[in-house]
Tab-separated table of N, CA and C and ligand atoms in Angstrom:
chain	number	residue	atom	x	y	z
A	165	MET	N	28.316	-13.801	17.912
A	165	MET	CA	27.229	-14.576	17.313
A	165	MET	C	27.102	-14.220	15.829
A	166	GLU	N	26.839	-15.212	14.991
A	166	GLU	CA	26.718	-14.926	13.565
A	166	GLU	C	25.470	-15.588	12.993
A	167	ASN	N	24.919	-14.961	11.964
A	167	ASN	CA	23.771	-15.546	11.273
A	167	ASN	C	24.280	-16.392	10.117
A	168	HIS	N	24.878	-17.530	10.430
A	168	HIS	CA	25.491	-18.358	9.406
A	168	HIS	C	24.500	-18.797	8.339
A	169	GLY	N	24.949	-18.736	7.080
A	169	GLY	CA	24.166	-19.265	5.973
A	169	GLY	C	22.957	-18.437	5.605
A	170	THR	N	22.896	-17.206	6.047
A	170	THR	CA	21.703	-16.406	5.795
A	170	THR	C	21.949	-15.281	4.806
A	171	GLY	N	23.193	-15.057	4.445
A	171	GLY	CA	23.494	-13.932	3.571
A	171	GLY	C	24.021	-12.749	4.353
A	172	TYR	N	23.835	-12.741	5.658
A	172	TYR	CA	24.386	-11.693	6.515
A	172	TYR	C	25.489	-12.323	7.350
A	173	SER	N	26.678	-11.712	7.362
A	173	SER	CA	27.797	-12.342	8.046
A	173	SER	C	27.811	-12.044	9.543
A	174	GLU	N	27.051	-11.027	9.955
A	174	GLU	CA	27.038	-10.690	11.378
A	174	GLU	C	25.602	-10.576	11.852
A	175	VAL	N	25.425	-10.434	13.154
A	175	VAL	CA	24.086	-10.195	13.707
A	175	VAL	C	23.584	-8.872	13.112
A	176	ILE	N	22.386	-8.880	12.601
A	176	ILE	CA	21.846	-7.669	11.969
A	176	ILE	C	21.434	-6.657	13.029
A	177	LYS	N	21.773	-5.408	12.765
A	177	LYS	CA	21.322	-4.337	13.656
A	177	LYS	C	20.007	-3.794	13.138
A	178	ILE	N	19.026	-3.695	14.017
A	178	ILE	CA	17.743	-3.071	13.663
A	178	ILE	C	17.456	-1.977	14.685
A	179	ARG	N	17.193	-0.759	14.196
A	179	ARG	CA	16.883	0.279	15.173
A	179	ARG	C	15.480	0.016	15.708
A	180	ALA	N	15.318	0.280	16.995
A	180	ALA	CA	14.123	-0.205	17.702
A	180	ALA	C	12.812	0.180	17.020
A	181	HIS	N	12.664	1.444	16.571
A	181	HIS	CA	11.352	1.808	16.012
A	181	HIS	C	11.110	1.119	14.670
A	182	HIS	N	12.152	0.596	14.047
A	182	HIS	CA	11.947	-0.142	12.795
A	182	HIS	C	11.247	-1.484	13.029
A	183	LEU	N	11.224	-1.957	14.262
A	183	LEU	CA	10.448	-3.173	14.560
A	183	LEU	C	8.960	-2.909	14.300
A	184	LEU	N	8.557	-1.639	14.425
A	184	LEU	CA	7.168	-1.260	14.135
A	184	LEU	C	6.987	-0.990	12.644
A	185	CYS	N	7.906	-0.213	12.074
A	185	CYS	CA	7.786	0.164	10.652
A	185	CYS	C	7.754	-1.071	9.757
A	186	ILE	N	8.544	-2.079	10.107
A	186	ILE	CA	8.599	-3.310	9.305
A	186	ILE	C	7.211	-3.945	9.240
A	187	GLN	N	6.497	-3.897	10.370
A	187	GLN	CA	5.155	-4.503	10.399
A	187	GLN	C	4.154	-3.733	9.554
A	188	GLY	N	4.432	-2.441	9.330
A	188	GLY	CA	3.475	-1.618	8.584
A	188	GLY	C	3.853	-1.375	7.140
A	189	PHE	N	4.971	-1.955	6.719
A	189	PHE	CA	5.494	-1.683	5.373
A	189	PHE	C	4.522	-2.140	4.285
A	190	GLN	N	4.237	-1.226	3.358
A	190	GLN	CA	3.313	-1.556	2.259
A	190	GLN	C	3.939	-1.257	0.908
A	191	GLY	N	5.252	-1.222	0.844
A	191	GLY	CA	5.922	-1.026	-0.441
A	191	GLY	C	6.316	0.400	-0.755
A	192	TYR	N	6.143	1.302	0.219
A	192	TYR	CA	6.544	2.697	-0.028
A	192	TYR	C	7.894	2.975	0.625
A	193	GLY	N	8.653	3.926	0.040
A	193	GLY	CA	9.946	4.241	0.637
A	193	GLY	C	10.597	5.422	-0.040
A	194	TYR	N	11.832	5.676	0.339
A	194	TYR	CA	12.512	6.903	-0.090
A	194	TYR	C	13.175	6.811	-1.461
A	195	SER	N	13.543	5.615	-1.896
A	195	SER	CA	14.207	5.463	-3.202
A	195	SER	C	14.148	3.981	-3.571
A	196	ARG	N	14.499	3.687	-4.824
A	196	ARG	CA	14.473	2.294	-5.272
A	196	ARG	C	15.489	1.453	-4.501
A	197	LYS	N	16.665	2.016	-4.316
A	197	LYS	CA	17.722	1.319	-3.585
A	197	LYS	C	17.258	1.009	-2.142
A	198	PHE	N	16.623	1.996	-1.549
A	198	PHE	CA	16.102	1.837	-0.189
A	198	PHE	C	15.064	0.714	-0.138
A	199	LEU	N	14.159	0.724	-1.123
A	199	LEU	CA	13.078	-0.268	-1.141
A	199	LEU	C	13.595	-1.688	-1.342
A	200	ILE	N	14.534	-1.850	-2.272
A	200	ILE	CA	15.070	-3.192	-2.530
A	200	ILE	C	15.723	-3.726	-1.258
A	201	ASN	N	16.497	-2.876	-0.617
A	201	ASN	CA	17.166	-3.297	0.615
A	201	ASN	C	16.151	-3.653	1.705
A	202	LEU	N	15.154	-2.793	1.878
A	202	LEU	CA	14.153	-3.042	2.924
A	202	LEU	C	13.395	-4.344	2.645
A	203	GLU	N	13.034	-4.555	1.395
A	203	GLU	CA	12.333	-5.802	1.045
A	203	GLU	C	13.213	-7.019	1.351
A	204	ASN	N	14.503	-6.905	1.076
A	204	ASN	CA	15.421	-8.014	1.377
A	204	ASN	C	15.535	-8.261	2.880
A	205	VAL	N	15.589	-7.186	3.638
A	205	VAL	CA	15.677	-7.335	5.100
A	205	VAL	C	14.413	-8.019	5.619
A	206	ILE	N	13.248	-7.565	5.147
A	206	ILE	CA	11.983	-8.149	5.610
A	206	ILE	C	11.896	-9.628	5.215
A	207	LYS	N	12.330	-9.930	3.992
A	207	LYS	CA	12.309	-11.326	3.532
A	207	LYS	C	13.210	-12.179	4.429
A	208	PHE	N	14.380	-11.642	4.733
A	208	PHE	CA	15.309	-12.368	5.598
A	208	PHE	C	14.667	-12.629	6.971
A	209	LEU	N	14.049	-11.618	7.543
A	209	LEU	CA	13.456	-11.776	8.879
A	209	LEU	C	12.335	-12.825	8.866
A	210	LYS	N	11.536	-12.798	7.803
A	210	LYS	CA	10.440	-13.782	7.691
A	210	LYS	C	10.987	-15.193	7.567
A	211	ASN	N	12.076	-15.333	6.809
A	211	ASN	CA	12.627	-16.674	6.555
A	211	ASN	C	13.556	-17.186	7.651
A	212	HIS	N	13.945	-16.315	8.556
A	212	HIS	CA	14.904	-16.710	9.604
A	212	HIS	C	14.418	-16.266	10.981
A	213	PRO	N	13.271	-16.784	11.428
A	213	PRO	CA	12.706	-16.327	12.697
A	213	PRO	C	13.561	-16.636	13.920
A	214	TYR	N	14.495	-17.577	13.783
A	214	TYR	CA	15.324	-17.930	14.946
A	214	TYR	C	16.709	-17.300	14.890
A	215	SER	N	16.949	-16.451	13.913
A	215	SER	CA	18.257	-15.789	13.885
A	215	SER	C	18.240	-14.616	14.874
A	216	CYS	N	19.418	-14.083	15.118
A	216	CYS	CA	19.530	-13.037	16.143
A	216	CYS	C	19.606	-11.640	15.549
A	217	LEU	N	18.997	-10.709	16.264
A	217	LEU	CA	19.040	-9.295	15.905
A	217	LEU	C	19.589	-8.507	17.080
A	218	GLU	N	20.289	-7.428	16.764
A	218	GLU	CA	20.698	-6.491	17.813
A	218	GLU	C	19.794	-5.267	17.691
A	219	VAL	N	19.064	-4.951	18.744
A	219	VAL	CA	18.137	-3.820	18.706
A	219	VAL	C	18.862	-2.573	19.212
A	220	VAL	N	18.893	-1.542	18.359
A	220	VAL	CA	19.732	-0.378	18.660
A	220	VAL	C	18.972	0.937	18.506
A	221	ALA	N	19.611	2.013	18.966
A	221	ALA	CA	19.061	3.367	18.809
A	221	ALA	C	20.028	4.177	17.943
A	222	GLU	N	20.374	3.608	16.811
A	222	GLU	CA	21.290	4.275	15.870
A	222	GLU	C	21.029	3.708	14.469
A	223	ALA	N	21.791	4.179	13.486
A	223	ALA	CA	21.589	3.715	12.113
A	223	ALA	C	21.730	2.198	12.035
A	224	ASP	N	20.878	1.588	11.196
A	224	ASP	CA	20.840	0.127	11.119
A	224	ASP	C	20.966	-0.363	9.678
A	225	VAL	N	20.656	-1.623	9.477
A	225	VAL	CA	20.770	-2.241	8.159
A	225	VAL	C	19.762	-1.639	7.154
A	226	ILE	N	18.693	-1.046	7.648
A	226	ILE	CA	17.718	-0.380	6.774
A	226	ILE	C	18.223	1.029	6.413
A	227	CYS	N	18.733	1.740	7.400
A	227	CYS	CA	19.277	3.087	7.152
A	227	CYS	C	20.443	3.051	6.159
A	228	GLU	N	21.175	1.944	6.155
A	228	GLU	CA	22.373	1.821	5.312
A	228	GLU	C	22.138	2.182	3.851
A	229	ARG	N	20.930	1.934	3.343
A	229	ARG	CA	20.641	2.228	1.936
A	229	ARG	C	19.639	3.378	1.800
A	230	CYS	N	19.529	4.192	2.829
A	230	CYS	CA	18.558	5.288	2.803
A	230	CYS	C	19.245	6.581	2.367
A	231	PRO	N	18.593	7.336	1.483
A	231	PRO	CA	19.191	8.602	1.046
A	231	PRO	C	19.295	9.633	2.179
A	232	HIS	N	18.629	9.376	3.297
A	232	HIS	CA	18.680	10.327	4.415
A	232	HIS	C	19.790	10.032	5.411
A	233	LEU	N	20.574	9.004	5.136
A	233	LEU	CA	21.688	8.719	6.051
A	233	LEU	C	22.881	9.571	5.616
A	234	GLU	N	23.328	10.411	6.527
A	234	GLU	CA	24.403	11.354	6.208
A	234	GLU	C	25.431	11.304	7.327
A	235	GLY	N	26.637	10.891	6.983
A	235	GLY	CA	27.686	10.801	8.006
A	235	GLY	C	27.305	9.855	9.122
A	236	GLY	N	26.565	8.805	8.789
A	236	GLY	CA	26.197	7.807	9.796
A	236	GLY	C	24.966	8.175	10.609
A	237	CYS	N	24.381	9.380	10.334
A	237	CYS	CA	23.196	9.798	11.096
A	237	CYS	C	22.045	10.130	10.160
A	238	CYS	N	20.838	10.028	10.698
A	238	CYS	CA	19.636	10.330	9.920
A	238	CYS	C	19.452	11.845	9.834
A	239	ASN	N	19.260	12.368	8.626
A	239	ASN	CA	19.085	13.827	8.486
A	239	ASN	C	17.626	14.206	8.213
A	240	ARG	N	16.726	13.245	8.355
A	240	ARG	CA	15.345	13.470	7.930
A	240	ARG	C	14.543	14.358	8.879
A	241	TYR	N	14.871	14.338	10.129
A	241	TYR	CA	14.064	15.074	11.084
A	241	TYR	C	14.758	16.354	11.529
A	242	LEU	N	13.963	17.381	11.813
A	242	LEU	CA	14.515	18.693	12.129
A	242	LEU	C	15.426	18.656	13.343
A	243	HIS	N	14.997	17.945	14.355
A	243	HIS	CA	15.824	17.842	15.555
A	243	HIS	C	16.539	16.503	15.495
A	244	SER	N	17.857	16.540	15.470
A	244	SER	CA	18.629	15.320	15.237
A	244	SER	C	18.329	14.210	16.244
A	245	ASN	N	17.882	14.606	17.450
A	245	ASN	CA	17.643	13.581	18.463
A	245	ASN	C	16.271	12.935	18.352
A	246	SER	N	15.383	13.516	17.516
A	246	SER	CA	14.011	13.017	17.549
A	246	SER	C	13.893	11.592	17.015
A	247	ILE	N	14.696	11.245	16.028
A	247	ILE	CA	14.606	9.886	15.490
A	247	ILE	C	15.130	8.889	16.524
A	248	LYS	N	16.179	9.281	17.215
A	248	LYS	CA	16.744	8.436	18.270
A	248	LYS	C	15.741	8.284	19.416
A	249	SER	N	15.013	9.361	19.695
A	249	SER	CA	14.059	9.278	20.808
A	249	SER	C	12.928	8.297	20.482
A	250	MET	N	12.601	8.135	19.197
A	250	MET	CA	11.600	7.121	18.820
A	250	MET	C	12.115	5.732	19.204
A	251	ASP	N	13.397	5.503	18.927
A	251	ASP	CA	14.003	4.203	19.279
A	251	ASP	C	14.015	4.004	20.794
A	252	ILE	N	14.400	5.073	21.490
A	252	ILE	CA	14.535	4.943	22.945
A	252	ILE	C	13.176	4.637	23.587
A	253	GLN	N	12.120	5.250	23.045
A	253	GLN	CA	10.790	4.970	23.597
A	253	GLN	C	10.372	3.523	23.355
A	254	VAL	N	10.713	2.988	22.191
A	254	VAL	CA	10.374	1.580	21.914
A	254	VAL	C	11.192	0.680	22.849
A	255	LEU	N	12.472	0.969	23.009
A	255	LEU	CA	13.318	0.163	23.905
A	255	LEU	C	12.743	0.165	25.320
A	256	LYS	N	12.338	1.362	25.767
A	256	LYS	CA	11.786	1.503	27.121
A	256	LYS	C	10.536	0.660	27.278
A	257	LYS	N	9.635	0.761	26.317
A	257	LYS	CA	8.373	-0.003	26.404
A	257	LYS	C	8.640	-1.505	26.376
A	258	MET	N	9.676	-1.905	25.644
A	258	MET	CA	10.002	-3.334	25.572
A	258	MET	C	10.792	-3.790	26.793
A	259	GLY	N	11.307	-2.830	27.556
A	259	GLY	CA	12.083	-3.168	28.754
A	259	GLY	C	13.447	-3.763	28.422
A	260	ILE	N	14.020	-3.307	27.318
A	260	ILE	CA	15.352	-3.808	26.937
A	260	ILE	C	16.299	-2.629	26.725
A	261	ALA	N	17.598	-2.926	26.775
A	261	ALA	CA	18.598	-1.866	26.620
A	261	ALA	C	19.050	-1.755	25.174
A	262	ASP	N	19.588	-0.596	24.837
A	262	ASP	CA	20.206	-0.385	23.526
A	262	ASP	C	21.305	-1.444	23.356
A	263	GLY	N	21.271	-2.183	22.255
A	263	GLY	CA	22.286	-3.218	22.037
A	263	GLY	C	21.823	-4.608	22.434
A	264	HIS	N	20.585	-4.693	22.910
A	264	HIS	CA	20.031	-6.003	23.303
A	264	HIS	C	20.004	-6.949	22.086
A	265	ILE	N	20.413	-8.176	22.302
A	265	ILE	CA	20.379	-9.165	21.221
A	265	ILE	C	19.311	-10.205	21.530
A	266	GLY	N	18.448	-10.439	20.560
A	266	GLY	CA	17.396	-11.435	20.766
A	266	GLY	C	17.025	-12.086	19.448
A	267	GLN	N	16.184	-13.137	19.548
A	267	GLN	CA	15.738	-13.821	18.338
A	267	GLN	C	14.637	-13.013	17.651
A	268	VAL	N	14.637	-13.049	16.334
A	268	VAL	CA	13.657	-12.316	15.532
A	268	VAL	C	12.240	-12.570	16.047
A	269	LYS	N	11.898	-13.853	16.163
A	269	LYS	CA	10.551	-14.264	16.554
A	269	LYS	C	10.156	-13.653	17.907
A	270	ASN	N	11.054	-13.766	18.875
A	270	ASN	CA	10.763	-13.269	20.222
A	270	ASN	C	10.637	-11.751	20.247
A	271	LEU	N	11.502	-11.071	19.514
A	271	LEU	CA	11.470	-9.608	19.535
A	271	LEU	C	10.170	-9.073	18.936
A	272	PHE	N	9.708	-9.688	17.854
A	272	PHE	CA	8.453	-9.210	17.260
A	272	PHE	C	7.257	-9.540	18.159
A	273	SER	N	7.288	-10.693	18.811
A	273	SER	CA	6.179	-11.009	19.741
A	273	SER	C	6.170	-9.993	20.875
A	274	GLN	N	7.367	-9.714	21.391
A	274	GLN	CA	7.492	-8.796	22.523
A	274	GLN	C	6.991	-7.392	22.168
A	275	VAL	N	7.404	-6.901	21.004
A	275	VAL	CA	7.011	-5.534	20.646
A	275	VAL	C	5.498	-5.461	20.399
A	276	LYS	N	4.922	-6.540	19.853
A	276	LYS	CA	3.462	-6.556	19.624
A	276	LYS	C	2.704	-6.579	20.939
A	277	GLU	N	3.301	-7.227	21.906
A	277	GLU	CA	2.637	-7.365	23.210
A	277	GLU	C	2.612	-6.038	23.969
A	278	VAL	N	3.693	-5.266	23.878
A	278	VAL	CA	3.775	-4.052	24.699
A	278	VAL	C	3.362	-2.780	23.973
A	279	ILE	N	3.338	-2.812	22.639
A	279	ILE	CA	2.935	-1.604	21.893
A	279	ILE	C	1.814	-2.018	20.956
A	280	ASN	N	0.570	-1.732	21.370
A	280	ASN	CA	-0.536	-2.208	20.534
A	280	ASN	C	-1.766	-1.308	20.543
A	281	THR	N	-1.608	-0.082	21.042
A	281	THR	CA	-2.733	0.850	20.948
A	281	THR	C	-2.233	2.169	20.363
A	282	ILE	N	-3.151	2.964	19.888
A	282	ILE	CA	-2.759	4.249	19.294
A	282	ILE	C	-2.123	5.151	20.360
A	283	GLU	N	-2.603	5.000	21.601
A	283	GLU	CA	-2.010	5.790	22.692
A	283	GLU	C	-0.537	5.417	22.889
A	284	ASP	N	-0.239	4.125	22.736
A	284	ASP	CA	1.147	3.657	22.899
A	284	ASP	C	2.101	4.326	21.911
A	285	VAL	N	1.587	4.667	20.728
A	285	VAL	CA	2.499	5.139	19.684
A	285	VAL	C	2.444	6.640	19.411
A	286	GLU	N	1.567	7.335	20.103
A	286	GLU	CA	1.461	8.780	19.843
A	286	GLU	C	2.843	9.441	19.878
A	287	ASP	N	3.620	9.139	20.888
A	287	ASP	CA	4.937	9.775	21.025
A	287	ASP	C	5.952	9.207	20.037
A	288	ILE	N	5.780	7.956	19.667
A	288	ILE	CA	6.773	7.306	18.801
A	288	ILE	C	6.571	7.740	17.340
A	289	CYS	N	5.351	7.650	16.845
A	289	CYS	CA	5.084	7.892	15.425
A	289	CYS	C	4.579	9.300	15.135
A	290	GLY	N	4.449	10.107	16.165
A	290	GLY	CA	3.832	11.429	16.026
A	290	GLY	C	4.299	12.242	14.837
A	291	ARG	N	5.600	12.245	14.553
A	291	ARG	CA	6.133	13.115	13.500
A	291	ARG	C	6.360	12.372	12.190
A	292	CYS	N	6.004	11.100	12.124
A	292	CYS	CA	6.334	10.314	10.936
A	292	CYS	C	5.451	10.705	9.748
A	293	SER	N	6.082	10.890	8.601
A	293	SER	CA	5.327	11.311	7.406
A	293	SER	C	4.689	10.124	6.682
A	294	TRP	N	4.928	8.904	7.160
A	294	TRP	CA	4.380	7.715	6.498
A	294	TRP	C	3.131	7.187	7.200
A	295	LYS	N	2.646	7.936	8.187
A	295	LYS	CA	1.529	7.414	8.990
A	295	LYS	C	0.326	6.991	8.145
A	296	ASP	N	0.044	7.752	7.080
A	296	ASP	CA	-1.139	7.411	6.269
A	296	ASP	C	-0.873	6.278	5.287
A	297	ARG	N	0.361	5.754	5.295
A	297	ARG	CA	0.676	4.626	4.405
A	297	ARG	C	1.247	3.446	5.182
A	298	CYS	N	1.157	3.514	6.482
A	298	CYS	CA	1.732	2.467	7.335
A	298	CYS	C	0.584	1.615	7.873
A	299	SER	N	0.484	0.382	7.440
A	299	SER	CA	-0.668	-0.434	7.841
A	299	SER	C	-0.656	-0.714	9.335
A	300	TRP	N	0.513	-0.768	9.922
A	300	TRP	CA	0.580	-1.011	11.368
A	300	TRP	C	-0.064	0.146	12.129
A	301	TYR	N	0.298	1.379	11.756
A	301	TYR	CA	-0.251	2.568	12.408
A	301	TYR	C	-1.754	2.679	12.128
A	302	LEU	N	-2.137	2.486	10.875
A	302	LEU	CA	-3.542	2.631	10.492
A	302	LEU	C	-4.417	1.597	11.203
A	303	ASN	N	-3.909	0.395	11.394
A	303	ASN	CA	-4.695	-0.629	12.079
A	303	ASN	C	-4.914	-0.295	13.542
A	304	LEU	N	-3.990	0.463	14.132
A	304	LEU	CA	-4.170	0.847	15.537
A	304	LEU	C	-5.220	1.937	15.678
A	305	GLU	N	-5.369	2.739	14.637
A	305	GLU	CA	-6.300	3.884	14.689
A	305	GLU	C	-7.758	3.467	14.742
A	306	VAL	N	-8.070	2.301	14.139
A	306	VAL	CA	-9.498	1.929	14.053
A	306	VAL	C	-9.995	1.208	15.297
B	694	SF4	S1	3.876	5.384	11.454
B	694	SF4	FE1	5.968	5.732	10.717
B	694	SF4	S2	7.313	5.491	12.517
B	694	SF4	FE2	5.327	4.607	13.011
B	694	SF4	S3	5.559	2.464	12.534
B	694	SF4	FE3	4.677	3.433	10.730
B	694	SF4	S4	6.380	3.980	9.402
B	694	SF4	FE4	7.208	3.540	11.449
B	695	SF4	S1	14.757	8.138	7.386
B	695	SF4	FE1	16.460	8.030	8.871
B	695	SF4	S2	15.857	6.431	10.352
B	695	SF4	FE2	14.568	6.189	8.527
B	695	SF4	S3	15.643	4.682	7.294
B	695	SF4	FE3	16.304	6.719	6.592
B	695	SF4	S4	18.185	7.163	7.752
B	695	SF4	FE4	17.132	5.457	8.788
């Protein structure tokens, strides 16, 4: 499957917990390169709600321009598996497998439906350093 005419030649990979981070993005990030890329990804998703995404528990199109991607893996967290476990928990709550392909619109509706309280995200976002700047997380707290 390809996202023809969108600027991406293949189905975009998005790591599962980024389905949440994208909703909370307020313009903060790790570097200018990272931010430009993330803004482009978000713009693409908004403009192409019927294109397909592959939801994964590994580095994705956002990680690709992140200064914390080292040898294909995220080096930001002390325990290398903790970032992956955030993805796995989101996949579990959504009831989909690693590598699931779905439409942008459907995937965001699905994730909003199953993860929508602060209790739902305690395990997922617990260690994230962006919690106080993530509108998605902050909106769940109130
Ligand atoms: S709090 Fe962190 S991990 Fe959770 S959605 Fe926001 S940016 Fe992503
Ligand atoms: S911090 Fe890790 S998971 Fe987050 S974008 Fe960077 S490489 Fe990817």
